[in-house]
Amino acid sequence: MRLDAPRVALFVARLQLRNASDLQEEFGEFLHCPSRKFTDFEEIRREIERETERVGGQKNISPSPIVLKVSSPHVIDLTLVDLPGITKVPVGDQPSDIE
């Protein structure tokens, strides 16, 4: 299994890894839609993009993290938290006081 973090212009998602308990299925779960299990990892990538647009708009910046728990019998189970990056220069519609 390979999960590529989405990239926007000059930005790439930075991920904090947390060890979680073992499960036998391969799937992902988002904190913002806990009742849904994503079994297609391409759909996980698209959901990250949709949630980034929802919480950050065109600015792609939000104080709210996107939390994804990935479980698979083939890898260590992980919870990924998309952390805000350090930005000094505004891009596109980002506010001029971005620091």
PDB file of C-alpha atoms in Angstrom:
ATOM      1  CA  MET A   1       0.000   0.000   0.000  1.00  0.00           C
ATOM      2  CA  ARG A   2       1.261   3.465  -0.877  1.00  0.00           C
ATOM      3  CA  LEU A   3      -0.447   6.680   0.215  1.00  0.00           C
ATOM      4  CA  ASP A   4       0.794   9.882  -1.412  1.00  0.00           C
ATOM      5  CA  ALA A   5       0.031  13.091   0.482  1.00  0.00           C
ATOM      6  CA  PRO A   6      -1.601  15.675  -1.805  1.00  0.00           C
ATOM      7  CA  ARG A   7       0.450  18.653  -2.983  1.00  0.00           C
ATOM      8  CA  VAL A   8      -0.838  22.154  -3.705  1.00  0.00           C
ATOM      9  CA  ALA A   9       1.478  24.456  -5.678  1.00  0.00           C
ATOM     10  CA  LEU A  10       4.549  24.849  -3.446  1.00  0.00           C
ATOM     11  CA  PHE A  11       3.014  23.008  -0.468  1.00  0.00           C
ATOM     12  CA  VAL A  12       2.953  19.356   0.560  1.00  0.00           C
ATOM     13  CA  ALA A  13       1.103  17.894   3.539  1.00  0.00           C
ATOM     14  CA  ARG A  14       3.363  17.329   6.548  1.00  0.00           C
ATOM     15  CA  LEU A  15       2.266  14.335   8.562  1.00  0.00           C
ATOM     16  CA  GLN A  16       2.731  13.404  12.203  1.00  0.00           C
ATOM     17  CA  LEU A  17       2.737   9.611  12.663  1.00  0.00           C
ATOM     18  CA  ARG A  18       1.115   7.948  15.673  1.00  0.00           C
ATOM     19  CA  ASN A  19       1.188   4.204  16.323  1.00  0.00           C
ATOM     20  CA  ALA A  20      -2.274   2.599  16.690  1.00  0.00           C
ATOM     21  CA  SER A  21      -3.596  -0.911  17.468  1.00  0.00           C
ATOM     22  CA  ASP A  22      -3.558  -3.768  14.918  1.00  0.00           C
ATOM     23  CA  LEU A  23      -6.594  -4.546  12.727  1.00  0.00           C
ATOM     24  CA  GLN A  24      -6.983  -7.118   9.938  1.00  0.00           C
ATOM     25  CA  GLU A  25      -8.716  -4.943   7.316  1.00  0.00           C
ATOM     26  CA  GLU A  26      -7.095  -2.343   5.040  1.00  0.00           C
ATOM     27  CA  PHE A  27      -8.972   0.956   5.270  1.00  0.00           C
ATOM     28  CA  GLY A  28      -8.830   4.594   6.300  1.00  0.00           C
ATOM     29  CA  GLU A  29     -11.112   6.629   8.577  1.00  0.00           C
ATOM     30  CA  PHE A  30     -11.310  10.415   8.883  1.00  0.00           C
ATOM     31  CA  LEU A  31     -12.199  12.170  12.129  1.00  0.00           C
ATOM     32  CA  HIS A  32     -14.578  14.490  10.213  1.00  0.00           C
ATOM     33  CA  CYS A  33     -16.643  11.506   8.900  1.00  0.00           C
ATOM     34  CA  PRO A  34     -16.176   8.727  11.505  1.00  0.00           C
ATOM     35  CA  SER A  35     -19.031   6.528  10.279  1.00  0.00           C
ATOM     36  CA  ARG A  36     -17.370   5.943   6.880  1.00  0.00           C
ATOM     37  CA  LYS A  37     -14.531   3.502   6.133  1.00  0.00           C
ATOM     38  CA  PHE A  38     -12.526   4.301   2.999  1.00  0.00           C
ATOM     39  CA  THR A  39     -11.146   1.150   1.337  1.00  0.00           C
ATOM     40  CA  ASP A  40      -9.964   2.870  -1.877  1.00  0.00           C
ATOM     41  CA  PHE A  41      -6.784   4.834  -1.184  1.00  0.00           C
ATOM     42  CA  GLU A  42      -7.331   7.016  -4.248  1.00  0.00           C
ATOM     43  CA  GLU A  43     -10.646   8.037  -2.634  1.00  0.00           C
ATOM     44  CA  ILE A  44      -8.717   8.852   0.578  1.00  0.00           C
ATOM     45  CA  ARG A  45      -6.504  11.226  -1.414  1.00  0.00           C
ATOM     46  CA  ARG A  46      -9.586  12.877  -2.947  1.00  0.00           C
ATOM     47  CA  GLU A  47     -11.223  13.199   0.503  1.00  0.00           C
ATOM     48  CA  ILE A  48      -8.087  14.935   1.822  1.00  0.00           C
ATOM     49  CA  GLU A  49      -8.349  17.396  -1.078  1.00  0.00           C
ATOM     50  CA  ARG A  50     -12.102  17.948  -0.465  1.00  0.00           C
ATOM     51  CA  GLU A  51     -11.625  18.501   3.271  1.00  0.00           C
ATOM     52  CA  THR A  52      -8.662  20.831   2.646  1.00  0.00           C
ATOM     53  CA  GLU A  53     -10.876  22.915   0.343  1.00  0.00           C
ATOM     54  CA  ARG A  54     -13.761  22.832   2.858  1.00  0.00           C
ATOM     55  CA  VAL A  55     -11.761  23.961   5.902  1.00  0.00           C
ATOM     56  CA  GLY A  56      -9.174  26.130   4.146  1.00  0.00           C
ATOM     57  CA  GLY A  57     -10.945  27.377   1.039  1.00  0.00           C
ATOM     58  CA  GLN A  58      -8.707  28.747  -1.690  1.00  0.00           C
ATOM     59  CA  LYS A  59      -6.163  29.700   0.980  1.00  0.00           C
ATOM     60  CA  ASN A  60      -5.454  26.018   1.815  1.00  0.00           C
ATOM     61  CA  ILE A  61      -4.603  27.049   5.380  1.00  0.00           C
ATOM     62  CA  SER A  62      -6.652  26.225   8.464  1.00  0.00           C
ATOM     63  CA  PRO A  63      -5.960  25.856  12.184  1.00  0.00           C
ATOM     64  CA  SER A  64      -8.077  22.665  12.112  1.00  0.00           C
ATOM     65  CA  PRO A  65      -6.111  19.455  11.412  1.00  0.00           C
ATOM     66  CA  ILE A  66      -7.322  16.758   9.024  1.00  0.00           C
ATOM     67  CA  VAL A  67      -7.089  13.510  10.988  1.00  0.00           C
ATOM     68  CA  LEU A  68      -6.858  10.210   9.079  1.00  0.00           C
ATOM     69  CA  LYS A  69      -6.445   6.777  10.660  1.00  0.00           C
ATOM     70  CA  VAL A  70      -5.007   4.188   8.243  1.00  0.00           C
ATOM     71  CA  SER A  71      -5.273   0.485   9.132  1.00  0.00           C
ATOM     72  CA  SER A  72      -3.778  -2.431   7.200  1.00  0.00           C
ATOM     73  CA  PRO A  73      -2.471  -5.916   7.971  1.00  0.00           C
ATOM     74  CA  HIS A  74       0.483  -5.099   5.671  1.00  0.00           C
ATOM     75  CA  VAL A  75       1.840  -2.069   7.546  1.00  0.00           C
ATOM     76  CA  ILE A  76       1.907  -0.619  11.047  1.00  0.00           C
ATOM     77  CA  ASP A  77      -1.461   1.048  11.747  1.00  0.00           C
ATOM     78  CA  LEU A  78      -1.027   4.807  11.832  1.00  0.00           C
ATOM     79  CA  THR A  79      -3.060   7.913  12.505  1.00  0.00           C
ATOM     80  CA  LEU A  80      -1.938  10.781  10.248  1.00  0.00           C
ATOM     81  CA  VAL A  81      -2.479  14.370  11.305  1.00  0.00           C
ATOM     82  CA  ASP A  82      -1.962  17.014   8.615  1.00  0.00           C
ATOM     83  CA  LEU A  83       0.013  19.676  10.467  1.00  0.00           C
ATOM     84  CA  PRO A  84       0.118  23.328   9.415  1.00  0.00           C
ATOM     85  CA  GLY A  85       3.372  24.310   7.764  1.00  0.00           C
ATOM     86  CA  ILE A  86       5.490  27.371   8.385  1.00  0.00           C
ATOM     87  CA  THR A  87       4.614  29.962   5.764  1.00  0.00           C
ATOM     88  CA  LYS A  88       6.267  33.340   5.339  1.00  0.00           C
ATOM     89  CA  VAL A  89       5.157  34.388   1.841  1.00  0.00           C
ATOM     90  CA  PRO A  90       1.460  34.443   0.824  1.00  0.00           C
ATOM     91  CA  VAL A  91       0.478  32.488  -2.291  1.00  0.00           C
ATOM     92  CA  GLY A  92      -2.717  33.104  -4.269  1.00  0.00           C
ATOM     93  CA  ASP A  93      -5.606  34.185  -2.006  1.00  0.00           C
ATOM     94  CA  GLN A  94      -3.694  33.697   1.238  1.00  0.00           C
ATOM     95  CA  PRO A  95      -3.744  36.700   3.621  1.00  0.00           C
ATOM     96  CA  SER A  96      -0.826  39.143   3.369  1.00  0.00           C
ATOM     97  CA  ASP A  97      -0.156  38.769   7.129  1.00  0.00           C
ATOM     98  CA  ILE A  98       0.342  34.993   6.756  1.00  0.00           C
ATOM     99  CA  GLU A  99       3.209  34.745   9.305  1.00  0.00           C
TER     100      GLU A  99
END
